[in-house]
PDB file of C-alpha atoms in Angstrom:
ATOM      1  CA  MET A 412      14.270   3.011  20.168  1.00 62.00           C
ATOM      2  CA  GLY A 413      11.956   2.255  23.167  1.00 68.00           C
ATOM      3  CA  ASP A 414       8.347   1.158  22.778  1.00 79.00           C
ATOM      4  CA  THR A 415       6.959   4.553  23.635  1.00 86.00           C
ATOM      5  CA  GLU A 416       9.070   6.234  20.999  1.00 86.00           C
ATOM      6  CA  PHE A 417       8.159   3.564  18.461  1.00 83.00           C
ATOM      7  CA  GLU A 418       4.435   4.039  19.206  1.00 86.00           C
ATOM      8  CA  SER A 419       4.885   7.762  18.863  1.00 88.00           C
ATOM      9  CA  HIS A 420       6.424   7.394  15.421  1.00 87.00           C
ATOM     10  CA  LEU A 421       3.517   5.069  14.392  1.00 90.00           C
ATOM     11  CA  GLU A 422       0.979   7.649  15.604  1.00 91.00           C
ATOM     12  CA  MET A 423       2.775  10.333  13.523  1.00 91.00           C
ATOM     13  CA  LEU A 424       2.820   8.040  10.458  1.00 92.00           C
ATOM     14  CA  ASP A 425      -0.912   7.660  10.764  1.00 93.00           C
ATOM     15  CA  LYS A 426      -1.493  11.371  11.536  1.00 91.00           C
ATOM     16  CA  ILE A 427       0.560  12.473   8.459  1.00 90.00           C
ATOM     17  CA  HIS A 428      -0.171   9.829   5.902  1.00 94.00           C
ATOM     18  CA  TRP A 429      -3.522   8.078   6.698  1.00 96.00           C
ATOM     19  CA  ASN A 430      -6.329   9.642   4.693  1.00 95.00           C
ATOM     20  CA  GLU A 431      -9.778   8.908   6.221  1.00 96.00           C
ATOM     21  CA  GLN A 432     -11.753   9.789   3.075  1.00 96.00           C
ATOM     22  CA  GLU A 433      -9.710   7.437   0.918  1.00 96.00           C
ATOM     23  CA  ASN A 434      -9.083   4.879   3.703  1.00 97.00           C
ATOM     24  CA  MET A 435      -5.431   4.478   2.683  1.00 97.00           C
ATOM     25  CA  TYR A 436      -1.880   5.726   3.311  1.00 97.00           C
ATOM     26  CA  CYS A 437      -1.013   8.567   0.973  1.00 95.00           C
ATOM     27  CA  ASP A 438       1.891  10.762  -0.037  1.00 92.00           C
ATOM     28  CA  VAL A 439       1.811  14.192   1.396  1.00 90.00           C
ATOM     29  CA  MET A 440       2.840  17.356  -0.494  1.00 84.00           C
ATOM     30  CA  THR A 441       3.222  20.882   0.866  1.00 70.00           C
ATOM     31  CA  GLY A 442       1.338  23.246  -1.334  1.00 59.00           C
ATOM     32  CA  ILE A 443      -0.198  22.600  -4.739  1.00 55.00           C
ATOM     33  CA  CYS A 444       1.768  22.873  -7.862  1.00 53.00           C
ATOM     34  CA  LYS A 445       1.707  21.559 -11.326  1.00 50.00           C
ATOM     35  CA  ASP A 446       5.319  20.414 -11.373  1.00 51.00           C
ATOM     36  CA  TYR A 447       7.088  18.459  -8.592  1.00 48.00           C
ATOM     37  CA  ASP A 448      10.302  20.531  -9.360  1.00 51.00           C
ATOM     38  CA  GLU A 449       8.428  23.746  -8.264  1.00 50.00           C
ATOM     39  CA  LEU A 450       7.681  22.281  -4.785  1.00 47.00           C
ATOM     40  CA  GLU A 451       9.518  23.982  -2.054  1.00 51.00           C
ATOM     41  CA  ASP A 452       9.123  22.390   1.402  1.00 49.00           C
ATOM     42  CA  GLU A 453      10.652  25.404   3.096  1.00 50.00           C
ATOM     43  CA  ASP A 454       7.670  27.663   2.145  1.00 49.00           C
ATOM     44  CA  GLU A 455       5.880  28.566   5.361  1.00 52.00           C
ATOM     45  CA  GLY A 456       2.083  28.709   5.511  1.00 52.00           C
ATOM     46  CA  LEU A 457       1.587  26.211   2.675  1.00 57.00           C
ATOM     47  CA  GLU A 458      -1.135  23.650   3.212  1.00 69.00           C
ATOM     48  CA  HIS A 459      -0.221  19.974   3.366  1.00 77.00           C
ATOM     49  CA  VAL A 460      -2.196  18.063   0.733  1.00 87.00           C
ATOM     50  CA  PHE A 461      -2.805  14.351   0.392  1.00 90.00           C
ATOM     51  CA  VAL A 462      -1.591  12.815  -2.877  1.00 92.00           C
ATOM     52  CA  CYS A 463      -3.508   9.505  -2.936  1.00 94.00           C
ATOM     53  CA  HIS A 464      -2.809   6.836  -5.586  1.00 94.00           C
ATOM     54  CA  ARG A 465      -3.621   3.203  -4.811  1.00 95.00           C
ATOM     55  CA  ARG A 466      -0.174   1.644  -5.351  1.00 93.00           C
ATOM     56  CA  TYR A 467       2.649  -0.212  -3.756  1.00 93.00           C
ATOM     57  CA  ALA A 468       3.598   2.861  -1.618  1.00 92.00           C
ATOM     58  CA  SER A 469       0.209   2.815  -0.033  1.00 95.00           C
ATOM     59  CA  LEU A 470       0.923  -0.761   1.240  1.00 97.00           C
ATOM     60  CA  PHE A 471       4.344  -0.154   2.859  1.00 96.00           C
ATOM     61  CA  PRO A 472       3.106   0.253   6.455  1.00 97.00           C
ATOM     62  CA  MET A 473       1.395  -3.104   6.123  1.00 97.00           C
ATOM     63  CA  LEU A 474       4.368  -4.581   4.473  1.00 97.00           C
ATOM     64  CA  LEU A 475       6.533  -3.590   7.175  1.00 96.00           C
ATOM     65  CA  GLY A 476       4.098  -4.994   9.790  1.00 96.00           C
ATOM     66  CA  LEU A 477       3.396  -1.567  11.251  1.00 96.00           C
ATOM     67  CA  VAL A 478      -0.356  -1.805  10.952  1.00 96.00           C
ATOM     68  CA  PRO A 479      -1.777  -3.668  14.003  1.00 95.00           C
ATOM     69  CA  PRO A 480      -3.646  -6.925  13.236  1.00 96.00           C
ATOM     70  CA  ASP A 481      -6.847  -5.539  14.724  1.00 96.00           C
ATOM     71  CA  SER A 482      -6.650  -2.165  13.004  1.00 96.00           C
ATOM     72  CA  LYS A 483      -9.500  -1.131  10.684  1.00 97.00           C
ATOM     73  CA  LYS A 484      -6.759   0.340   8.541  1.00 98.00           C
ATOM     74  CA  LEU A 485      -5.584  -3.248   7.870  1.00 98.00           C
ATOM     75  CA  GLY A 486      -9.009  -4.181   6.772  1.00 98.00           C
ATOM     76  CA  HIS A 487      -9.047  -1.332   4.184  1.00 98.00           C
ATOM     77  CA  ILE A 488      -5.485  -2.193   2.974  1.00 98.00           C
ATOM     78  CA  LEU A 489      -6.379  -5.913   2.550  1.00 98.00           C
ATOM     79  CA  SER A 490      -9.568  -4.944   0.666  1.00 98.00           C
ATOM     80  CA  MET A 491      -7.612  -2.722  -1.610  1.00 97.00           C
ATOM     81  CA  ILE A 492      -5.076  -5.561  -2.328  1.00 98.00           C
ATOM     82  CA  GLU A 493      -7.687  -8.086  -3.160  1.00 97.00           C
ATOM     83  CA  ASP A 494     -10.054  -5.909  -5.203  1.00 97.00           C
ATOM     84  CA  PRO A 495      -9.778  -6.845  -8.917  1.00 96.00           C
ATOM     85  CA  GLU A 496     -10.884  -3.196  -9.774  1.00 93.00           C
ATOM     86  CA  GLU A 497      -7.830  -1.894  -7.859  1.00 95.00           C
ATOM     87  CA  LEU A 498      -4.534  -3.922  -7.409  1.00 96.00           C
ATOM     88  CA  TRP A 499      -5.578  -7.574  -7.770  1.00 96.00           C
ATOM     89  CA  THR A 500      -4.849  -9.484 -10.901  1.00 94.00           C
ATOM     90  CA  GLU A 501      -4.685 -13.217 -11.655  1.00 92.00           C
ATOM     91  CA  PHE A 502      -0.902 -12.733 -12.146  1.00 92.00           C
ATOM     92  CA  GLY A 503      -0.119 -10.891  -8.916  1.00 94.00           C
ATOM     93  CA  ILE A 504      -0.618  -7.469  -7.344  1.00 95.00           C
ATOM     94  CA  GLN A 505      -0.015  -4.755  -9.753  1.00 93.00           C
ATOM     95  CA  SER A 506       1.949  -1.553  -8.930  1.00 91.00           C
ATOM     96  CA  LEU A 507      -0.902   0.946  -9.506  1.00 92.00           C
ATOM     97  CA  SER A 508      -4.636   0.742  -9.626  1.00 93.00           C
ATOM     98  CA  LYS A 509      -6.013   0.330 -13.068  1.00 90.00           C
ATOM     99  CA  HIS A 510      -8.446   3.206 -12.257  1.00 91.00           C
ATOM    100  CA  ASP A 511      -5.584   5.710 -11.518  1.00 90.00           C
ATOM    101  CA  GLU A 512      -5.006   8.548 -14.081  1.00 90.00           C
ATOM    102  CA  PHE A 513      -1.336   7.502 -14.368  1.00 87.00           C
ATOM    103  CA  TYR A 514      -2.000   3.795 -15.020  1.00 86.00           C
ATOM    104  CA  GLY A 515      -0.104   2.638 -18.047  1.00 83.00           C
ATOM    105  CA  GLN A 516       1.138   6.191 -18.850  1.00 83.00           C
ATOM    106  CA  GLY A 517       4.646   7.482 -19.633  1.00 77.00           C
ATOM    107  CA  GLU A 518       7.468   5.003 -19.232  1.00 74.00           C
ATOM    108  CA  ASN A 519       4.978   2.716 -17.369  1.00 68.00           C
ATOM    109  CA  TYR A 520       7.785   1.629 -14.949  1.00 63.00           C
ATOM    110  CA  TRP A 521       5.624   1.975 -11.772  1.00 63.00           C
ATOM    111  CA  GLN A 522       2.299   2.637 -13.554  1.00 67.00           C
ATOM    112  CA  GLY A 523       0.893  -0.849 -13.502  1.00 67.00           C
ATOM    113  CA  PRO A 524       3.267  -3.709 -14.034  1.00 83.00           C
ATOM    114  CA  ILE A 525       3.529  -6.484 -11.479  1.00 87.00           C
ATOM    115  CA  TRP A 526       6.791  -6.618  -9.523  1.00 89.00           C
ATOM    116  CA  ILE A 527       7.654  -9.989  -8.078  1.00 91.00           C
ATOM    117  CA  ASN A 528       9.790  -8.573  -5.379  1.00 92.00           C
ATOM    118  CA  ILE A 529       6.814  -6.485  -3.983  1.00 94.00           C
ATOM    119  CA  ASN A 530       4.496  -9.393  -4.250  1.00 96.00           C
ATOM    120  CA  TYR A 531       7.034 -11.445  -2.272  1.00 96.00           C
ATOM    121  CA  LEU A 532       6.982  -8.776   0.412  1.00 97.00           C
ATOM    122  CA  ILE A 533       3.160  -8.805   0.566  1.00 98.00           C
ATOM    123  CA  LEU A 534       3.153 -12.660   0.965  1.00 98.00           C
ATOM    124  CA  SER A 535       5.997 -12.411   3.574  1.00 98.00           C
ATOM    125  CA  SER A 536       4.135  -9.746   5.594  1.00 98.00           C
ATOM    126  CA  LEU A 537       0.828 -11.616   5.470  1.00 98.00           C
ATOM    127  CA  HIS A 538       2.609 -14.720   6.663  1.00 98.00           C
ATOM    128  CA  ARG A 539       4.780 -13.074   9.309  1.00 97.00           C
ATOM    129  CA  ASN A 540       2.416 -10.422  10.714  1.00 97.00           C
ATOM    130  CA  TYR A 541      -1.228 -11.246  10.025  1.00 98.00           C
ATOM    131  CA  MET A 542      -2.123 -14.865   9.299  1.00 96.00           C
ATOM    132  CA  GLY A 543      -1.028 -16.294  12.602  1.00 94.00           C
ATOM    133  CA  ILE A 544      -2.315 -13.567  14.857  1.00 93.00           C
ATOM    134  CA  GLU A 545      -5.945 -13.672  15.935  1.00 93.00           C
ATOM    135  CA  GLY A 546      -7.949 -10.718  14.882  1.00 93.00           C
ATOM    136  CA  PRO A 547     -10.763  -9.537  12.709  1.00 97.00           C
ATOM    137  CA  TYR A 548      -8.655  -9.789   9.443  1.00 98.00           C
ATOM    138  CA  GLN A 549      -6.891 -13.068  10.070  1.00 98.00           C
ATOM    139  CA  GLU A 550      -9.176 -14.979   7.689  1.00 98.00           C
ATOM    140  CA  GLN A 551      -8.912 -12.295   4.981  1.00 98.00           C
ATOM    141  CA  ALA A 552      -5.097 -12.326   5.315  1.00 98.00           C
ATOM    142  CA  TRP A 553      -5.097 -16.196   4.938  1.00 98.00           C
ATOM    143  CA  SER A 554      -7.341 -15.955   1.855  1.00 98.00           C
ATOM    144  CA  ILE A 555      -5.221 -13.343   0.148  1.00 98.00           C
ATOM    145  CA  TYR A 556      -1.995 -15.113   0.981  1.00 98.00           C
ATOM    146  CA  THR A 557      -3.238 -18.445  -0.433  1.00 98.00           C
ATOM    147  CA  ARG A 558      -4.723 -16.962  -3.641  1.00 98.00           C
ATOM    148  CA  LEU A 559      -1.799 -14.682  -4.293  1.00 97.00           C
ATOM    149  CA  HIS A 560       0.837 -17.458  -3.609  1.00 97.00           C
ATOM    150  CA  ASP A 561      -1.039 -19.713  -6.072  1.00 96.00           C
ATOM    151  CA  ASN A 562      -1.274 -17.022  -8.716  1.00 94.00           C
ATOM    152  CA  LEU A 563       2.348 -16.168  -8.509  1.00 94.00           C
ATOM    153  CA  ILE A 564       3.474 -19.744  -8.632  1.00 93.00           C
ATOM    154  CA  ALA A 565       1.175 -20.539 -11.649  1.00 92.00           C
ATOM    155  CA  ASN A 566       2.490 -17.340 -13.402  1.00 86.00           C
ATOM    156  CA  VAL A 567       6.177 -18.135 -12.854  1.00 84.00           C
ATOM    157  CA  PHE A 568       5.863 -21.794 -13.921  1.00 85.00           C
ATOM    158  CA  GLU A 569       3.621 -21.442 -16.873  1.00 73.00           C
TER     159      GLU A 569
END
């Protein structure tokens, strides 16, 4: 894939999934329904609706290094990560914001627990893509990396 095609895909990612009101990447659904099983993507004329939950999926563009180091979107993502009212805990980054309606509900698999593999990906991306590159969020990336690293190590070895 050439640079132009890659940039086009990134623009499409932002166009489809970035929600300016929530300042985050969101899932998108076609139409509104009460049950996911009723959703039919083939229906023409249905409006695309953002489904925004502050969770691991919202971080994936950053985890993959797709968010440029000078992008305001990165600042919003980093702020969401380090906000103790959202994803930050002293044990690691949790899978869903504690303010989300689904937090701790049902089987609770992705509704709040901390996943060490995702926390590793967060650390890896901060280290590889944002700490060593000058930009407006470099210091914030360093701070999050250092605190998250220390929290995870303390949690695993205590």
